[in-house]
Amino acid sequence: MKEKEALCNAPIGVFDSGVGGLTVAREIMRQLPNERIVYFGDTARVPYGSKSHDTITRYSRQIVRFLQTQDVKAIVIACNSASACALEALEAETELPIIDVVRPGAKTALEATHNGKVGVIATEATIRSNIYKRYIEEHGSSINVIGKACPLFVPLVEEGLWEDPVTDEIAGRYLAELIDIDIDTLILGCTHYPLIRSTVGRIMGEKVTLVNPAYETARELKEVLQKKGLESDTKPELGTERYRFFVSDAADKFREFANSIIPYGILSAKAINIEDY
Ligand code: DGL
């Protein structure tokens, strides 16, 4: 009984290439307030979106090994590029439940589209993998998925230019072709993009449904924990016990950014050497 209780109170391991996955962590905090989180942001090696499949998989394996040292009960890959490249390898190698951000977002888009034209905006690695397209077309054969890599969005978000004429200008150029082909649903297929949701929404117009996989991922995590009887039923005290943050570099900068999007004061982020794992 004690063992089961300890397992249920174990943290969820959440990882991303850097700060983007905080949009997913924030949703988990909101929807699953009883859960503890250990977050790892690979700030030394970000961005993943311009790297190769093999490199992203190698990085993701190291992070999962690190998270296992923190006795996590489940892992959330809070990064589209890592979900696109490493999910299969990670699922084959670990016994822990693994929740990625692609499948929940794709499922929602399938339900949302009426005209069968779904757009995906994401990093180069995610678009190159064709993961959203494969998943959606497998489950809804008449649906057409159009991907568009938007590599400049990540640095714009990291520079804090969430509402800025520069972001408007670049978004206008990236999104023009998706407007032309009349998509009715657009997946924000990169963890940074929910932070510029209002810019994207304004440019796409009201008729286009924006899908934020962060929301769906937290919902999926909840379902998985329920099914496996792994939910925590006690709310831990705020502070270092409930949410812990690790990074591979620049811990202070990470903490500052995290505090700008997470409404619980993040006291510290600890830098570790991820190459040791
Ligand atoms: N977190 C990444 C993703 O969702 C974006 C940042 C990066 O390129 O590493 O794809």
Coordinates of C-alpha atoms and ligand atoms in Angstrom, one line a residue:
M1 CA 0.0 0.0 0.0
K2 CA 2.8 2.4 1.0
E3 CA 4.6 1.5 -2.3
K4 CA 1.5 2.3 -4.3
E5 CA 1.1 5.7 -2.5
A6 CA 4.8 6.5 -3.1
L7 CA 4.4 5.7 -6.8
C8 CA 1.2 7.9 -7.1
N9 CA 3.1 10.8 -5.4
A10 CA 6.1 10.4 -7.7
P11 CA 6.6 13.4 -10.1
I12 CA 5.8 13.6 -13.8
G13 CA 8.9 14.1 -15.9
V14 CA 8.4 16.8 -18.5
F15 CA 11.1 17.7 -21.0
D16 CA 11.8 20.1 -23.9
S17 CA 14.7 21.5 -25.8
G18 CA 14.4 24.6 -23.6
V19 CA 11.7 26.9 -22.4
G20 CA 8.9 26.1 -25.0
G21 CA 7.8 23.0 -23.0
L22 CA 6.8 25.3 -20.2
T23 CA 3.6 26.0 -22.1
V24 CA 2.8 22.3 -21.7
A25 CA 4.0 22.2 -18.0
R26 CA 1.7 25.2 -17.4
E27 CA -1.3 23.3 -18.7
I28 CA -0.4 20.3 -16.6
M29 CA -0.2 22.5 -13.5
R30 CA -3.6 23.9 -14.3
Q31 CA -5.4 20.7 -15.2
L32 CA -3.6 18.4 -12.7
P33 CA -2.9 20.5 -9.6
N34 CA -2.1 17.5 -7.5
E35 CA 0.8 16.4 -9.6
R36 CA 4.4 17.1 -8.9
I37 CA 6.6 17.9 -11.9
V38 CA 10.3 17.6 -12.7
Y39 CA 11.0 19.7 -15.7
F40 CA 14.2 19.5 -17.8
G41 CA 15.0 22.1 -20.5
D42 CA 17.9 21.4 -22.7
T43 CA 19.0 25.0 -22.8
A44 CA 22.6 24.2 -23.8
R45 CA 21.6 22.4 -27.0
V46 CA 18.4 24.3 -28.1
P47 CA 17.1 24.5 -30.8
Y48 CA 16.2 20.9 -31.7
G49 CA 14.1 22.0 -34.6
S50 CA 17.0 22.5 -37.0
K51 CA 18.8 19.3 -36.0
S52 CA 18.8 15.8 -37.4
H53 CA 16.5 13.0 -36.4
D54 CA 19.4 11.0 -34.9
T55 CA 20.8 13.9 -32.9
I56 CA 17.3 14.7 -31.5
T57 CA 16.8 11.0 -30.6
R58 CA 20.2 10.8 -28.8
Y59 CA 19.5 14.0 -26.8
S60 CA 16.0 12.7 -25.9
R61 CA 17.4 9.4 -24.7
Q62 CA 19.9 11.2 -22.4
I63 CA 17.1 13.3 -20.9
V64 CA 14.9 10.3 -20.3
R65 CA 17.8 8.6 -18.5
F66 CA 18.2 11.7 -16.3
L67 CA 14.5 11.9 -15.5
Q68 CA 14.5 8.2 -14.5
T69 CA 17.1 9.1 -11.8
Q70 CA 14.4 11.5 -10.4
D71 CA 12.0 8.5 -10.0
V72 CA 9.3 9.9 -12.3
K73 CA 6.1 7.9 -12.8
A74 CA 5.5 9.1 -16.4
I75 CA 7.2 11.1 -19.0
V76 CA 5.8 13.9 -21.1
I77 CA 7.7 14.8 -24.2
A78 CA 6.8 18.5 -24.2
C79 CA 8.6 19.2 -27.5
N80 CA 7.2 18.6 -30.9
S81 CA 10.6 18.0 -32.6
A82 CA 11.5 15.4 -29.9
S83 CA 8.0 13.8 -30.2
A84 CA 8.4 13.6 -34.0
C85 CA 11.9 12.1 -33.9
A86 CA 12.3 10.1 -30.7
L87 CA 8.9 8.9 -29.5
E88 CA 9.1 5.4 -31.1
A89 CA 12.7 4.8 -29.7
L90 CA 11.7 6.0 -26.3
E91 CA 8.6 3.9 -26.1
A92 CA 10.5 0.8 -27.1
E93 CA 13.1 1.4 -24.4
T94 CA 11.2 2.4 -21.3
E95 CA 8.5 0.8 -19.3
L96 CA 7.1 4.2 -18.1
P97 CA 4.0 5.7 -19.8
I98 CA 5.1 8.2 -22.3
I99 CA 2.8 11.0 -23.5
D100 CA 3.9 13.1 -26.5
V101 CA 2.5 16.3 -27.9
V102 CA 1.8 15.2 -31.4
R103 CA -0.8 12.6 -31.1
P104 CA -3.2 14.6 -28.8
G105 CA -2.9 17.7 -31.0
A106 CA -3.5 15.6 -34.2
K107 CA -6.5 13.9 -32.6
T108 CA -8.1 17.3 -31.8
A109 CA -7.5 18.6 -35.3
L110 CA -9.2 15.6 -36.8
E111 CA -12.3 16.3 -34.7
A112 CA -12.2 20.1 -35.4
T113 CA -11.9 20.2 -39.2
H114 CA -15.1 20.5 -41.3
N115 CA -13.6 21.1 -44.7
G116 CA -10.8 18.5 -44.4
K117 CA -8.0 21.0 -44.8
V118 CA -5.7 21.1 -41.8
G119 CA -2.5 23.2 -41.6
V120 CA 0.4 22.5 -39.3
I121 CA 3.0 25.1 -38.4
A122 CA 6.1 23.8 -36.7
T123 CA 9.9 23.5 -36.8
E124 CA 11.8 22.2 -39.7
A125 CA 12.4 18.8 -37.9
T126 CA 8.7 18.3 -37.2
I127 CA 7.6 19.3 -40.7
R128 CA 10.3 17.1 -42.3
S129 CA 9.2 14.1 -40.2
N130 CA 5.7 14.4 -41.6
I131 CA 4.4 13.1 -38.3
Y132 CA 1.3 15.2 -38.1
K133 CA 0.4 14.4 -41.7
R134 CA 1.0 10.7 -41.3
Y135 CA -1.0 10.5 -38.1
I136 CA -4.0 12.5 -39.4
E137 CA -4.1 10.9 -42.8
E138 CA -4.0 7.5 -41.2
H139 CA -7.0 8.3 -39.1
G140 CA -9.0 10.4 -41.5
S141 CA -8.2 9.3 -45.1
S142 CA -10.0 12.2 -46.8
I143 CA -8.1 14.9 -44.8
N144 CA -5.5 16.9 -46.4
V145 CA -2.6 18.1 -44.1
I146 CA -0.4 21.0 -45.2
G147 CA 2.8 21.6 -43.2
K148 CA 4.7 24.9 -43.0
A149 CA 8.0 25.3 -41.2
C150 CA 8.3 28.6 -39.4
P151 CA 11.8 28.6 -38.0
L152 CA 11.9 32.3 -37.1
F153 CA 9.0 32.0 -34.6
V154 CA 11.2 30.3 -31.9
P155 CA 13.8 33.1 -31.7
L156 CA 11.0 35.8 -31.8
V157 CA 9.3 34.1 -28.9
E158 CA 12.5 33.7 -26.9
E159 CA 13.2 37.4 -27.5
G160 CA 9.9 38.2 -25.9
L161 CA 8.5 39.7 -29.1
W162 CA 5.1 38.1 -28.6
E163 CA 3.1 41.1 -29.7
D164 CA 5.3 43.1 -32.0
P165 CA 5.2 44.4 -35.6
V166 CA 8.2 42.3 -36.5
T167 CA 6.3 39.1 -35.5
D168 CA 3.2 40.3 -37.4
E169 CA 5.3 40.8 -40.5
I170 CA 7.0 37.4 -40.4
A171 CA 3.8 35.6 -39.4
G172 CA 2.0 37.3 -42.3
R173 CA 4.6 35.9 -44.8
Y174 CA 4.6 32.4 -43.3
L175 CA 0.9 32.0 -43.1
A176 CA -0.1 33.5 -46.5
E177 CA 0.0 30.2 -48.3
L178 CA -2.2 28.5 -45.6
I179 CA -4.7 31.3 -46.0
D180 CA -4.7 30.8 -49.8
I181 CA -5.5 27.2 -49.6
D182 CA -8.4 27.8 -47.2
I183 CA -7.5 25.6 -44.2
D184 CA -10.1 25.7 -41.5
T185 CA -7.9 24.2 -38.7
L186 CA -4.4 25.1 -37.8
I187 CA -2.2 23.1 -35.4
L188 CA 0.3 25.1 -33.4
G189 CA 2.9 22.3 -33.8
C190 CA 5.7 23.8 -31.8
T191 CA 5.7 24.4 -28.0
H192 CA 6.7 28.1 -28.4
Y193 CA 3.8 29.0 -30.7
P194 CA 1.0 29.2 -28.1
L195 CA 2.8 32.3 -26.9
I196 CA 2.1 34.0 -30.2
R197 CA -1.4 32.5 -30.5
S198 CA -3.1 35.9 -30.7
T199 CA -0.9 37.1 -33.6
V200 CA -1.5 33.8 -35.5
G201 CA -5.2 33.9 -34.7
R202 CA -5.5 37.5 -35.9
I203 CA -3.8 36.7 -39.2
M204 CA -5.7 33.5 -39.9
G205 CA -9.0 35.0 -39.0
E206 CA -11.9 33.8 -36.9
K207 CA -13.0 31.0 -39.2
V208 CA -9.8 29.0 -38.5
T209 CA -9.7 26.9 -35.4
L210 CA -6.3 27.0 -33.7
V211 CA -5.3 23.7 -32.0
N212 CA -2.9 24.1 -29.0
P213 CA -1.5 20.6 -28.3
A214 CA -0.4 21.7 -24.8
Y215 CA -4.0 21.6 -23.7
E216 CA -4.8 18.3 -25.2
T217 CA -1.5 16.8 -23.9
A218 CA -2.4 17.6 -20.3
R219 CA -5.8 16.0 -20.9
E220 CA -4.2 12.9 -22.3
L221 CA -1.8 12.7 -19.4
K222 CA -4.8 12.9 -17.0
E223 CA -6.5 10.0 -18.8
V224 CA -3.4 7.9 -18.8
L225 CA -2.8 8.4 -15.1
Q226 CA -6.4 7.6 -14.3
K227 CA -6.4 4.4 -16.4
K228 CA -3.2 3.2 -14.7
G229 CA -4.3 4.2 -11.2
L230 CA -1.3 6.5 -11.0
E231 CA -3.0 9.8 -10.0
S232 CA -1.8 11.7 -7.0
D233 CA -4.6 12.5 -4.6
T234 CA -2.8 14.9 -2.3
K235 CA -1.8 18.4 -3.3
P236 CA 1.9 19.0 -2.4
E237 CA 3.0 22.3 -0.9
L238 CA 4.1 24.9 -3.5
G239 CA 7.8 25.5 -3.6
T240 CA 10.7 23.2 -4.3
E241 CA 8.7 20.1 -3.6
R242 CA 5.9 20.5 -6.1
Y243 CA 7.8 21.8 -9.2
R244 CA 11.5 21.3 -9.8
F245 CA 13.4 22.6 -12.8
F246 CA 16.6 21.4 -14.3
V247 CA 18.4 22.8 -17.3
S248 CA 21.7 22.1 -19.2
D249 CA 22.8 25.8 -19.2
A250 CA 21.9 29.4 -18.3
A251 CA 19.8 28.6 -15.3
D252 CA 19.1 32.2 -14.4
K253 CA 17.9 33.1 -17.9
F254 CA 15.6 30.1 -17.9
R255 CA 14.2 31.0 -14.5
E256 CA 13.4 34.5 -15.6
F257 CA 11.6 33.3 -18.7
A258 CA 9.8 30.6 -16.8
N259 CA 8.5 33.2 -14.3
S260 CA 7.1 35.3 -17.2
I261 CA 4.8 32.5 -18.2
I262 CA 4.2 30.3 -15.2
P263 CA 2.1 31.9 -12.5
Y264 CA 3.8 30.2 -9.6
G265 CA 7.1 31.8 -8.5
I266 CA 9.8 29.5 -9.7
L267 CA 12.5 29.8 -7.1
S268 CA 15.3 28.0 -8.7
A269 CA 16.5 26.0 -11.7
K270 CA 19.4 23.8 -11.4
A271 CA 22.0 23.3 -14.2
I272 CA 23.2 19.7 -14.7
N273 CA 25.6 18.2 -17.3
I274 CA 23.2 16.2 -19.5
E275 CA 26.1 14.6 -21.3
D276 CA 26.7 12.5 -18.2
Y277 CA 23.5 10.5 -18.8
Ligands
DGL1 N1 10.4 22.9 -28.5 C1 10.6 22.8 -29.9 C2 9.4 22.2 -30.6 O1 8.3 22.1 -30.0 C3 10.9 24.2 -30.5 C4 12.2 24.8 -30.1 C5 13.4 24.0 -30.8 O2 13.5 24.1 -32.0 O3 14.1 23.4 -30.0 O4 9.5 21.7 -31.6

